[in-house]
Amino acid sequence: MSTRVYIGLGSNLADPDGQLRSALSALDQLAQTAVAAVSAFYASDSLLPGQPRYTNAVAALDTELQPLALLDALQALENDHGRVRAERWGPRTLDLDILLFGDHLIDSPRLQVPHPQMHLRAFVLYPLAELLPTEHCLPDGQLLAERLAACPFVGLERL
Ligand code: ROI
């Protein structure tokens, strides 16, 4: 049985748009996984000053993988795209975050779902809202519409 999963993609190094396109085709080739839909790409300044601008997007996947197996696959993909984990929050060629995994609530040392910062980040919420109805109720009980209302579309450029 497959689960609908939402992945946040981000890059701010080495041709960010190209990194995202290449990541999307790699995601579609993952075992037991298919890409069902992809948002537009969005550009925005980094939340941390002094970094290059990011390109972000959200993809909907249907996967038969369990959450930690998917996380392993995403981290392998990040490494394939030349990501070097030099500093926490550092610039990165590719960042893949599990935002939602069906309606699961996961709180393990390696993986928290829903992604703990997603409700604060316009570059996650607005692309997600292209793929989910805003009346969608998130696993923590909040409506996507409420999250959007609390997180204005500021500084985002839809590409
Ligand atoms: N800023 C933007 N705009 N997009 C990101 O994906 C992103 N990722 C990060 C930090 C450094 C917090 N800032 C970001 O990890």
PDB file of C-alpha atoms and ligand atoms in Angstrom:
ATOM      1  CA  MET A   1       0.000   0.000   0.000  1.00  0.00           C
ATOM      2  CA  SER A   2       1.471   3.344  -0.938  1.00  0.00           C
ATOM      3  CA  THR A   3       1.481   6.542   1.106  1.00  0.00           C
ATOM      4  CA  ARG A   4       1.247  10.109  -0.209  1.00  0.00           C
ATOM      5  CA  VAL A   5       4.300  12.008   1.000  1.00  0.00           C
ATOM      6  CA  TYR A   6       5.307  15.664   0.530  1.00  0.00           C
ATOM      7  CA  ILE A   7       8.995  16.535   0.129  1.00  0.00           C
ATOM      8  CA  GLY A   8      10.510  20.012   0.372  1.00  0.00           C
ATOM      9  CA  LEU A   9      13.395  20.602  -2.020  1.00  0.00           C
ATOM     10  CA  GLY A  10      15.927  23.405  -1.668  1.00  0.00           C
ATOM     11  CA  SER A  11      19.257  24.438  -3.157  1.00  0.00           C
ATOM     12  CA  ASN A  12      21.419  27.545  -3.100  1.00  0.00           C
ATOM     13  CA  LEU A  13      24.629  26.364  -4.766  1.00  0.00           C
ATOM     14  CA  ALA A  14      25.832  25.144  -8.173  1.00  0.00           C
ATOM     15  CA  ASP A  15      22.802  25.940 -10.391  1.00  0.00           C
ATOM     16  CA  PRO A  16      19.943  25.579  -7.863  1.00  0.00           C
ATOM     17  CA  ASP A  17      17.191  25.151 -10.495  1.00  0.00           C
ATOM     18  CA  GLY A  18      19.224  22.423 -12.212  1.00  0.00           C
ATOM     19  CA  GLN A  19      19.822  20.720  -8.845  1.00  0.00           C
ATOM     20  CA  LEU A  20      16.071  20.609  -8.229  1.00  0.00           C
ATOM     21  CA  ARG A  21      15.291  19.274 -11.711  1.00  0.00           C
ATOM     22  CA  SER A  22      17.908  16.561 -11.341  1.00  0.00           C
ATOM     23  CA  ALA A  23      16.647  15.683  -7.841  1.00  0.00           C
ATOM     24  CA  LEU A  24      13.080  15.349  -9.160  1.00  0.00           C
ATOM     25  CA  SER A  25      14.120  12.880 -11.817  1.00  0.00           C
ATOM     26  CA  ALA A  26      16.148  10.923  -9.248  1.00  0.00           C
ATOM     27  CA  LEU A  27      13.146  10.870  -6.877  1.00  0.00           C
ATOM     28  CA  ASP A  28      11.004   9.452  -9.666  1.00  0.00           C
ATOM     29  CA  GLN A  29      13.549   6.657 -10.109  1.00  0.00           C
ATOM     30  CA  LEU A  30      13.611   5.641  -6.431  1.00  0.00           C
ATOM     31  CA  ALA A  31      12.484   2.086  -5.758  1.00  0.00           C
ATOM     32  CA  GLN A  32       8.784   1.720  -4.904  1.00  0.00           C
ATOM     33  CA  THR A  33       8.289   5.453  -5.356  1.00  0.00           C
ATOM     34  CA  ALA A  34       6.757   7.715  -7.989  1.00  0.00           C
ATOM     35  CA  VAL A  35       6.526  11.504  -8.236  1.00  0.00           C
ATOM     36  CA  ALA A  36       2.821  12.383  -8.450  1.00  0.00           C
ATOM     37  CA  ALA A  37       3.018  16.201  -8.686  1.00  0.00           C
ATOM     38  CA  VAL A  38       5.512  19.065  -8.417  1.00  0.00           C
ATOM     39  CA  SER A  39       4.893  22.706  -7.457  1.00  0.00           C
ATOM     40  CA  ALA A  40       6.370  25.683  -9.259  1.00  0.00           C
ATOM     41  CA  PHE A  41       9.890  26.684  -8.276  1.00  0.00           C
ATOM     42  CA  TYR A  42      10.248  29.678  -5.931  1.00  0.00           C
ATOM     43  CA  ALA A  43      13.270  31.895  -5.296  1.00  0.00           C
ATOM     44  CA  SER A  44      13.866  33.634  -1.961  1.00  0.00           C
ATOM     45  CA  ASP A  45      16.622  35.053   0.172  1.00  0.00           C
ATOM     46  CA  SER A  46      18.178  32.689   2.671  1.00  0.00           C
ATOM     47  CA  LEU A  47      16.850  32.890   6.206  1.00  0.00           C
ATOM     48  CA  LEU A  48      20.507  33.297   7.136  1.00  0.00           C
ATOM     49  CA  PRO A  49      22.178  36.506   5.950  1.00  0.00           C
ATOM     50  CA  GLY A  50      25.164  36.296   3.630  1.00  0.00           C
ATOM     51  CA  GLN A  51      24.118  33.110   1.788  1.00  0.00           C
ATOM     52  CA  PRO A  52      23.137  32.898  -1.892  1.00  0.00           C
ATOM     53  CA  ARG A  53      19.411  32.915  -2.712  1.00  0.00           C
ATOM     54  CA  TYR A  54      17.582  29.610  -2.597  1.00  0.00           C
ATOM     55  CA  THR A  55      15.366  27.877  -5.088  1.00  0.00           C
ATOM     56  CA  ASN A  56      12.659  25.808  -3.348  1.00  0.00           C
ATOM     57  CA  ALA A  57       9.821  23.558  -4.471  1.00  0.00           C
ATOM     58  CA  VAL A  58       7.579  20.828  -3.067  1.00  0.00           C
ATOM     59  CA  ALA A  59       6.950  17.408  -4.620  1.00  0.00           C
ATOM     60  CA  ALA A  60       4.170  14.922  -3.863  1.00  0.00           C
ATOM     61  CA  LEU A  61       5.385  11.313  -3.916  1.00  0.00           C
ATOM     62  CA  ASP A  62       3.574   8.023  -3.681  1.00  0.00           C
ATOM     63  CA  THR A  63       5.847   5.570  -1.938  1.00  0.00           C
ATOM     64  CA  GLU A  64       5.730   2.109  -0.470  1.00  0.00           C
ATOM     65  CA  LEU A  65       8.880   2.835   1.545  1.00  0.00           C
ATOM     66  CA  GLN A  66       8.662   3.192   5.313  1.00  0.00           C
ATOM     67  CA  PRO A  67       9.569   6.639   6.689  1.00  0.00           C
ATOM     68  CA  LEU A  68      13.155   5.844   7.724  1.00  0.00           C
ATOM     69  CA  ALA A  69      13.846   3.958   4.489  1.00  0.00           C
ATOM     70  CA  LEU A  70      12.654   7.023   2.575  1.00  0.00           C
ATOM     71  CA  LEU A  71      14.847   9.260   4.755  1.00  0.00           C
ATOM     72  CA  ASP A  72      17.867   7.035   3.984  1.00  0.00           C
ATOM     73  CA  ALA A  73      17.104   7.272   0.266  1.00  0.00           C
ATOM     74  CA  LEU A  74      16.760  11.079   0.422  1.00  0.00           C
ATOM     75  CA  GLN A  75      20.048  11.455   2.301  1.00  0.00           C
ATOM     76  CA  ALA A  76      21.811   9.232  -0.260  1.00  0.00           C
ATOM     77  CA  LEU A  77      20.377  11.471  -2.986  1.00  0.00           C
ATOM     78  CA  GLU A  78      21.632  14.617  -1.209  1.00  0.00           C
ATOM     79  CA  ASN A  79      25.086  13.055  -1.014  1.00  0.00           C
ATOM     80  CA  ASP A  80      24.946  12.104  -4.723  1.00  0.00           C
ATOM     81  CA  HIS A  81      24.300  15.775  -5.456  1.00  0.00           C
ATOM     82  CA  GLY A  82      27.527  16.776  -3.807  1.00  0.00           C
ATOM     83  CA  ARG A  83      26.156  17.913  -0.490  1.00  0.00           C
ATOM     84  CA  VAL A  84      28.854  18.405   2.094  1.00  0.00           C
ATOM     85  CA  ARG A  85      27.594  18.635   5.645  1.00  0.00           C
ATOM     86  CA  ALA A  86      30.192  21.160   6.764  1.00  0.00           C
ATOM     87  CA  GLU A  87      28.063  23.341   9.002  1.00  0.00           C
ATOM     88  CA  ARG A  88      24.499  23.114  10.241  1.00  0.00           C
ATOM     89  CA  TRP A  89      22.310  25.512   8.225  1.00  0.00           C
ATOM     90  CA  GLY A  90      25.228  26.024   5.763  1.00  0.00           C
ATOM     91  CA  PRO A  91      24.657  26.630   2.047  1.00  0.00           C
ATOM     92  CA  ARG A  92      23.806  23.397   0.247  1.00  0.00           C
ATOM     93  CA  THR A  93      23.628  21.955  -3.221  1.00  0.00           C
ATOM     94  CA  LEU A  94      20.541  19.966  -2.290  1.00  0.00           C
ATOM     95  CA  ASP A  95      18.273  19.723   0.732  1.00  0.00           C
ATOM     96  CA  LEU A  96      15.414  17.198   0.770  1.00  0.00           C
ATOM     97  CA  ASP A  97      13.027  17.324   3.738  1.00  0.00           C
ATOM     98  CA  ILE A  98      10.116  15.024   4.473  1.00  0.00           C
ATOM     99  CA  LEU A  99       7.340  17.534   5.242  1.00  0.00           C
ATOM    100  CA  LEU A 100       4.369  15.165   5.539  1.00  0.00           C
ATOM    101  CA  PHE A 101       4.175  11.373   5.446  1.00  0.00           C
ATOM    102  CA  GLY A 102       0.522  10.481   4.969  1.00  0.00           C
ATOM    103  CA  ASP A 103      -1.133  11.547   8.193  1.00  0.00           C
ATOM    104  CA  HIS A 104       1.654  10.108  10.344  1.00  0.00           C
ATOM    105  CA  LEU A 105       3.010  11.938  13.378  1.00  0.00           C
ATOM    106  CA  ILE A 106       6.637  10.894  13.790  1.00  0.00           C
ATOM    107  CA  ASP A 107       8.933  12.009  16.587  1.00  0.00           C
ATOM    108  CA  SER A 108      12.109   9.950  16.500  1.00  0.00           C
ATOM    109  CA  PRO A 109      15.692  11.151  16.896  1.00  0.00           C
ATOM    110  CA  ARG A 110      16.345  11.080  13.130  1.00  0.00           C
ATOM    111  CA  LEU A 111      12.978  12.174  11.849  1.00  0.00           C
ATOM    112  CA  GLN A 112      10.216  14.528  12.959  1.00  0.00           C
ATOM    113  CA  VAL A 113       7.055  14.695  10.823  1.00  0.00           C
ATOM    114  CA  PRO A 114       5.376  17.064  10.148  1.00  0.00           C
ATOM    115  CA  HIS A 115       8.636  18.909   9.604  1.00  0.00           C
ATOM    116  CA  PRO A 116       8.987  21.059  12.758  1.00  0.00           C
ATOM    117  CA  GLN A 117       9.754  24.320  10.918  1.00  0.00           C
ATOM    118  CA  MET A 118       7.450  23.971   7.926  1.00  0.00           C
ATOM    119  CA  HIS A 119       4.658  26.121   9.347  1.00  0.00           C
ATOM    120  CA  LEU A 120       7.110  29.047   9.699  1.00  0.00           C
ATOM    121  CA  ARG A 121       8.447  28.942   6.161  1.00  0.00           C
ATOM    122  CA  ALA A 122       6.671  30.649   3.276  1.00  0.00           C
ATOM    123  CA  PHE A 123       9.007  28.862   0.820  1.00  0.00           C
ATOM    124  CA  VAL A 124       7.509  25.552   2.041  1.00  0.00           C
ATOM    125  CA  LEU A 125       3.856  26.497   2.678  1.00  0.00           C
ATOM    126  CA  TYR A 126       3.105  28.265  -0.628  1.00  0.00           C
ATOM    127  CA  PRO A 127       4.464  25.533  -2.911  1.00  0.00           C
ATOM    128  CA  LEU A 128       2.742  22.932  -0.687  1.00  0.00           C
ATOM    129  CA  ALA A 129      -0.536  24.824  -1.114  1.00  0.00           C
ATOM    130  CA  GLU A 130      -0.267  24.276  -4.889  1.00  0.00           C
ATOM    131  CA  LEU A 131      -0.519  20.527  -4.264  1.00  0.00           C
ATOM    132  CA  LEU A 132      -2.943  20.306  -1.322  1.00  0.00           C
ATOM    133  CA  PRO A 133      -6.328  21.978  -0.827  1.00  0.00           C
ATOM    134  CA  THR A 134      -6.012  24.772   1.743  1.00  0.00           C
ATOM    135  CA  GLU A 135      -8.807  23.153   3.769  1.00  0.00           C
ATOM    136  CA  HIS A 136      -6.469  20.182   4.259  1.00  0.00           C
ATOM    137  CA  CYS A 137      -6.024  19.404   7.954  1.00  0.00           C
ATOM    138  CA  LEU A 138      -2.388  18.743   8.862  1.00  0.00           C
ATOM    139  CA  PRO A 139      -1.599  15.809  11.180  1.00  0.00           C
ATOM    140  CA  ASP A 140      -1.113  18.211  14.097  1.00  0.00           C
ATOM    141  CA  GLY A 141      -4.695  19.455  13.716  1.00  0.00           C
ATOM    142  CA  GLN A 142      -3.940  22.769  11.976  1.00  0.00           C
ATOM    143  CA  LEU A 143      -5.504  23.694   8.664  1.00  0.00           C
ATOM    144  CA  LEU A 144      -3.097  24.553   5.869  1.00  0.00           C
ATOM    145  CA  ALA A 145      -5.172  27.743   5.364  1.00  0.00           C
ATOM    146  CA  GLU A 146      -4.447  28.815   8.962  1.00  0.00           C
ATOM    147  CA  ARG A 147      -0.730  28.203   8.472  1.00  0.00           C
ATOM    148  CA  LEU A 148      -0.761  30.255   5.269  1.00  0.00           C
ATOM    149  CA  ALA A 149      -2.649  33.111   6.918  1.00  0.00           C
ATOM    150  CA  ALA A 150       0.015  33.266   9.641  1.00  0.00           C
ATOM    151  CA  CYS A 151       2.887  33.224   7.139  1.00  0.00           C
ATOM    152  CA  PRO A 152       2.627  36.007   4.564  1.00  0.00           C
ATOM    153  CA  PHE A 153       3.859  35.599   1.001  1.00  0.00           C
ATOM    154  CA  VAL A 154       6.747  38.006   1.497  1.00  0.00           C
ATOM    155  CA  GLY A 155      10.069  37.843  -0.296  1.00  0.00           C
ATOM    156  CA  LEU A 156       9.006  34.851  -2.386  1.00  0.00           C
ATOM    157  CA  GLU A 157       9.373  34.989  -6.155  1.00  0.00           C
ATOM    158  CA  ARG A 158       7.395  32.373  -8.091  1.00  0.00           C
ATOM    159  CA  LEU A 159       9.629  31.396 -10.991  1.00  0.00           C
TER     160      LEU A 159
HETATM  161  N1  ROI B   1      16.186  29.878   3.174  1.00  0.00           N
HETATM  162  C1  ROI B   1      15.438  29.674   2.078  1.00  0.00           C
HETATM  163  N2  ROI B   1      14.908  30.717   1.448  1.00  0.00           N
HETATM  164  N3  ROI B   1      15.215  28.403   1.593  1.00  0.00           N
HETATM  165  C2  ROI B   1      15.756  27.313   2.218  1.00  0.00           C
HETATM  166  O1  ROI B   1      15.538  26.167   1.764  1.00  0.00           O
HETATM  167  C3  ROI B   1      16.533  27.507   3.376  1.00  0.00           C
HETATM  168  N4  ROI B   1      17.105  26.459   4.048  1.00  0.00           N
HETATM  169  C4  ROI B   1      17.852  26.647   5.137  1.00  0.00           C
HETATM  170  C5  ROI B   1      18.068  27.992   5.743  1.00  0.00           C
HETATM  171  C6  ROI B   1      19.561  28.276   5.873  1.00  0.00           C
HETATM  172  C7  ROI B   1      17.420  27.992   7.111  1.00  0.00           C
HETATM  173  N5  ROI B   1      17.479  29.048   4.947  1.00  0.00           N
HETATM  174  C8  ROI B   1      16.724  28.829   3.828  1.00  0.00           C
HETATM  175  O2  ROI B   1      18.396  25.602   5.748  1.00  0.00           O
END
